[in-house]
mmCIF file of C-alpha atoms in Angstrom:
data_model
loop_
_atom_site.group_PDB
_atom_site.id
_atom_site.type_symbol
_atom_site.label_atom_id
_atom_site.label_comp_id
_atom_site.label_asym_id
_atom_site.label_seq_id
_atom_site.Cartn_x
_atom_site.Cartn_y
_atom_site.Cartn_z
ATOM 1 C CA THR A 821 -7.182 -2.838 -12.580
ATOM 2 C CA GLY A 822 -7.350 0.428 -14.485
ATOM 3 C CA ILE A 823 -10.143 0.873 -16.994
ATOM 4 C CA PRO A 824 -10.255 3.604 -19.649
ATOM 5 C CA LEU A 825 -13.656 5.172 -20.185
ATOM 6 C CA PRO A 826 -15.060 6.740 -23.360
ATOM 7 C CA ALA A 827 -14.178 10.448 -23.744
ATOM 8 C CA GLY A 828 -16.584 12.688 -21.843
ATOM 9 C CA THR A 829 -17.699 9.950 -19.422
ATOM 10 C CA PRO A 830 -17.922 11.359 -15.892
ATOM 11 C CA THR A 831 -15.795 9.368 -13.453
ATOM 12 C CA ALA A 832 -17.934 10.142 -10.391
ATOM 13 C CA GLY A 833 -20.009 7.241 -9.097
ATOM 14 C CA PRO A 834 -21.971 5.466 -8.066
ATOM 15 C CA TRP A 835 -20.591 2.344 -9.736
ATOM 16 C CA LYS A 836 -21.664 -1.287 -9.687
ATOM 17 C CA LEU A 837 -19.864 -4.378 -10.928
ATOM 18 C CA LEU A 838 -21.747 -7.397 -12.223
ATOM 19 C CA ASP A 839 -20.352 -10.881 -12.773
ATOM 20 C CA ASP A 840 -21.222 -12.951 -15.841
ATOM 21 C CA ALA A 841 -24.354 -14.249 -14.058
ATOM 22 C CA GLY A 842 -25.603 -10.684 -13.418
ATOM 23 C CA ARG A 843 -24.857 -10.721 -9.659
ATOM 24 C CA ASP A 844 -23.507 -7.651 -7.846
ATOM 25 C CA VAL A 845 -19.825 -7.956 -6.910
ATOM 26 C CA PRO A 846 -18.420 -5.723 -4.132
ATOM 27 C CA VAL A 847 -16.320 -3.089 -5.874
ATOM 28 C CA GLN A 848 -14.207 -0.063 -5.004
ATOM 29 C CA VAL A 849 -13.886 2.465 -7.850
ATOM 30 C CA THR A 850 -11.413 5.362 -7.703
ATOM 31 C CA PRO A 851 -11.239 8.001 -10.468
ATOM 32 C CA LEU A 852 -7.694 8.621 -11.714
ATOM 33 C CA LYS A 853 -7.243 12.374 -11.950
ATOM 34 C CA SER A 854 -3.797 12.590 -13.534
ATOM 35 C CA THR A 855 -4.805 11.273 -16.952
ATOM 36 C CA GLN A 856 -6.110 13.180 -19.970
ATOM 37 C CA ALA A 857 -8.718 10.571 -20.867
ATOM 38 C CA PRO A 858 -11.098 9.412 -18.123
ATOM 39 C CA TRP A 859 -9.848 6.324 -16.277
ATOM 40 C CA VAL A 860 -10.972 4.576 -13.108
ATOM 41 C CA LEU A 861 -9.095 2.192 -10.815
ATOM 42 C CA VAL A 862 -11.295 -0.822 -10.041
ATOM 43 C CA ASP A 863 -10.666 -3.022 -6.978
ATOM 44 C CA PHE A 864 -12.629 -6.231 -6.495
ATOM 45 C CA GLN A 865 -12.042 -9.808 -5.408
ATOM 46 C CA ALA A 866 -12.567 -12.661 -7.840
ATOM 47 C CA THR A 867 -12.205 -16.408 -7.644
ATOM 48 C CA VAL A 868 -11.522 -18.033 -10.990
ATOM 49 C CA GLY A 869 -10.602 -21.696 -11.328
ATOM 50 C CA ALA A 870 -7.550 -22.905 -13.255
ATOM 51 C CA GLY A 871 -8.173 -22.661 -17.008
ATOM 52 C CA ALA A 872 -11.526 -20.924 -16.440
ATOM 53 C CA THR A 873 -12.588 -17.431 -17.467
ATOM 54 C CA LYS A 874 -15.002 -14.977 -15.925
ATOM 55 C CA SER A 875 -16.453 -11.757 -17.317
ATOM 56 C CA TYR A 876 -17.353 -8.636 -15.353
ATOM 57 C CA THR A 877 -19.328 -5.563 -16.376
ATOM 58 C CA LEU A 878 -18.820 -2.158 -14.767
ATOM 59 C CA LYS A 879 -21.909 0.072 -14.810
ATOM 60 C CA GLN A 880 -22.362 3.645 -13.701
ATOM 61 C CA GLN A 881 -25.299 3.061 -11.357
ATOM 62 C CA ALA A 882 -25.894 2.398 -7.679
ATOM 63 C CA PRO A 883 -25.129 -1.128 -6.454
ATOM 64 C CA VAL A 884 -27.830 -3.163 -4.749
ATOM 65 C CA THR A 885 -25.979 -2.943 -1.427
ATOM 66 C CA SER A 886 -23.677 -0.158 -0.366
ATOM 67 C CA LEU A 887 -20.447 -1.085 1.363
ATOM 68 C CA THR A 888 -18.692 0.663 4.235
ATOM 69 C CA PRO A 889 -14.938 1.382 4.104
ATOM 70 C CA LEU A 890 -12.551 -1.027 5.823
ATOM 71 C CA THR A 891 -11.303 0.087 9.240
ATOM 72 C CA PRO A 892 -8.568 -2.377 10.230
ATOM 73 C CA SER A 893 -6.438 -1.837 13.300
ATOM 74 C CA ILE A 894 -2.822 -0.853 12.676
ATOM 75 C CA PRO A 895 -0.471 -3.677 13.737
ATOM 76 C CA LEU A 896 2.917 -1.906 13.641
ATOM 77 C CA THR A 897 4.917 -2.315 16.821
ATOM 78 C CA ASP A 898 8.613 -2.391 15.912
ATOM 79 C CA VAL A 899 10.873 -1.724 12.905
ATOM 80 C CA ARG A 900 14.600 -2.621 12.894
ATOM 81 C CA ALA A 901 17.426 -3.083 10.396
ATOM 82 C CA THR A 902 20.973 -4.402 10.659
ATOM 83 C CA VAL A 903 23.464 -2.610 8.410
ATOM 84 C CA TYR A 904 26.687 -4.272 7.247
ATOM 85 C CA GLU A 905 29.473 -1.670 7.400
ATOM 86 C CA GLY A 906 32.491 -3.852 6.713
ATOM 87 C CA PRO A 907 34.145 -7.102 7.823
ATOM 88 C CA GLY A 908 32.924 -7.828 11.337
ATOM 89 C CA VAL A 909 31.199 -4.445 11.680
ATOM 90 C CA GLU A 910 27.419 -4.356 11.827
ATOM 91 C CA LYS A 911 25.154 -1.705 13.263
ATOM 92 C CA LEU A 912 21.621 -2.226 14.598
ATOM 93 C CA LEU A 913 19.305 0.609 13.601
ATOM 94 C CA ILE A 914 15.927 1.354 15.162
ATOM 95 C CA GLY A 915 13.154 2.809 13.043
ATOM 96 C CA ASN A 916 11.683 6.023 14.425
ATOM 97 C CA GLN A 917 8.318 6.873 12.966
ATOM 98 C CA VAL A 918 8.088 10.491 11.775
ATOM 99 C CA GLY A 919 4.696 11.937 12.665
ATOM 100 C CA ALA A 920 1.541 9.892 12.619
ATOM 101 C CA GLY A 921 0.865 7.297 9.988
ATOM 102 C CA SER A 922 -1.966 8.040 7.586
ATOM 103 C CA TRP A 923 -4.558 6.265 5.495
ATOM 104 C CA GLU A 924 -3.416 6.670 1.899
ATOM 105 C CA TYR A 925 -6.349 4.836 0.343
ATOM 106 C CA THR A 926 -9.541 3.537 1.923
ATOM 107 C CA GLY A 927 -12.548 1.758 0.564
ATOM 108 C CA PRO A 928 -14.785 -1.249 1.123
ATOM 109 C CA VAL A 929 -12.459 -3.735 -0.637
ATOM 110 C CA ARG A 930 -8.922 -2.458 0.065
ATOM 111 C CA ALA A 931 -7.231 0.020 2.425
ATOM 112 C CA ILE A 932 -3.602 1.228 2.573
ATOM 113 C CA TYR A 933 -1.916 2.663 5.672
ATOM 114 C CA ARG A 934 1.398 4.549 5.209
ATOM 115 C CA VAL A 935 4.120 5.048 7.813
ATOM 116 C CA ASP A 936 7.234 7.173 7.171
ATOM 117 C CA GLY A 937 10.285 7.073 9.404
ATOM 118 C CA ILE A 938 14.039 7.313 9.787
ATOM 119 C CA PHE A 939 16.480 4.601 10.850
ATOM 120 C CA ARG A 940 19.033 5.820 13.414
ATOM 121 C CA ASP A 941 21.542 4.168 15.711
ATOM 122 C CA GLY A 942 21.127 6.590 18.612
ATOM 123 C CA SER A 943 24.285 8.610 17.961
ATOM 124 C CA THR A 944 24.241 12.196 16.717
ATOM 125 C CA ASP A 945 26.935 11.610 14.077
ATOM 126 C CA TYR A 946 24.964 8.956 12.184
ATOM 127 C CA PRO A 947 22.623 10.707 9.695
ATOM 128 C CA GLY A 948 20.314 7.713 9.309
ATOM 129 C CA PHE A 949 18.205 6.908 6.284
ATOM 130 C CA GLY A 950 14.501 7.096 5.614
ATOM 131 C CA TYR A 951 11.872 4.462 5.041
ATOM 132 C CA THR A 952 8.246 4.243 3.973
ATOM 133 C CA THR A 953 6.108 1.261 4.873
ATOM 134 C CA ARG A 954 2.708 0.638 3.331
ATOM 135 C CA TYR A 955 0.308 -1.903 4.860
ATOM 136 C CA THR A 956 -2.437 -3.084 2.515
ATOM 137 C CA PHE A 957 -5.535 -4.689 4.041
ATOM 138 C CA PHE A 958 -8.089 -6.679 2.034
ATOM 139 C CA LYS A 959 -11.754 -7.316 2.824
ATOM 140 C CA GLY A 960 -12.406 -10.791 4.188
ATOM 141 C CA SER A 961 -8.714 -11.664 4.556
ATOM 142 C CA ASN A 962 -6.330 -11.865 7.499
ATOM 143 C CA ALA A 963 -3.396 -11.378 5.108
ATOM 144 C CA ILE A 964 -1.624 -8.013 5.152
ATOM 145 C CA ARG A 965 0.599 -6.968 2.260
ATOM 146 C CA VAL A 966 3.669 -5.049 3.481
ATOM 147 C CA ASP A 967 5.629 -2.894 1.008
ATOM 148 C CA TYR A 968 8.839 -1.553 2.476
ATOM 149 C CA PHE A 969 10.904 1.184 0.793
ATOM 150 C CA LEU A 970 14.322 2.340 2.002
ATOM 151 C CA LYS A 971 15.348 5.872 1.024
ATOM 152 C CA ASN A 972 18.726 7.583 0.916
ATOM 153 C CA SER A 973 17.845 10.659 2.949
ATOM 154 C CA HIS A 974 21.123 12.421 2.118
ATOM 155 C CA LEU A 975 21.415 12.307 -1.657
ATOM 156 C CA SER A 976 24.397 14.688 -1.732
ATOM 157 C CA SER A 977 26.541 12.273 0.300
ATOM 158 C CA LYS A 978 25.868 9.329 -2.060
ATOM 159 C CA ARG A 979 26.041 6.860 0.797
ATOM 160 C CA HIS A 980 25.542 3.191 0.150
ATOM 161 C CA LEU A 981 24.302 0.886 2.872
ATOM 162 C CA LYS A 982 24.243 -2.883 2.724
ATOM 163 C CA ILE A 983 21.187 -4.080 4.583
ATOM 164 C CA LYS A 984 21.878 -7.459 6.149
ATOM 165 C CA THR A 985 18.414 -7.876 7.690
ATOM 166 C CA ALA A 986 15.277 -5.795 8.024
ATOM 167 C CA THR A 987 12.438 -6.769 10.345
ATOM 168 C CA VAL A 988 8.903 -5.471 10.729
ATOM 169 C CA LYS A 989 7.199 -6.897 13.809
ATOM 170 C CA LEU A 990 3.418 -7.046 13.608
ATOM 171 C CA GLY A 991 1.126 -7.543 16.582
ATOM 172 C CA ALA A 992 1.812 -7.434 20.272
#
């Protein structure tokens, strides 16, 4: 959630988030630098029942307990896609990671790991196409959000690919 701050408010922390009962809530606050007015991105986990409401207050002061950033292990083991090239013609492409993946965003509540790569079929005449995968990890959860973006790496050729299947294998 993005929150605008009054003009002139410094965006540097420390920050604390309080629930409507005055209890500290683990929070991750990131200043947004690309805006004219001061804004902060606020990450926190809330449980609110159906039809219920809950209020939170963000304060510019140190929380009662400091949190350490998440350090999940990276589960990527295999990336593949099958491309439909015409009636009865399909091509299996293997994703080749380009360089090392990197942590795009880390904090005590949420962390995002980014992997860039190129799909190729092993031949030298197939130019391939790019991909970016982002893995989002959340504190206290075994769930991993996977955002997968396919990119036309050769914009001048205006190629169109029909992806029949795309698979990301996590774990061993």
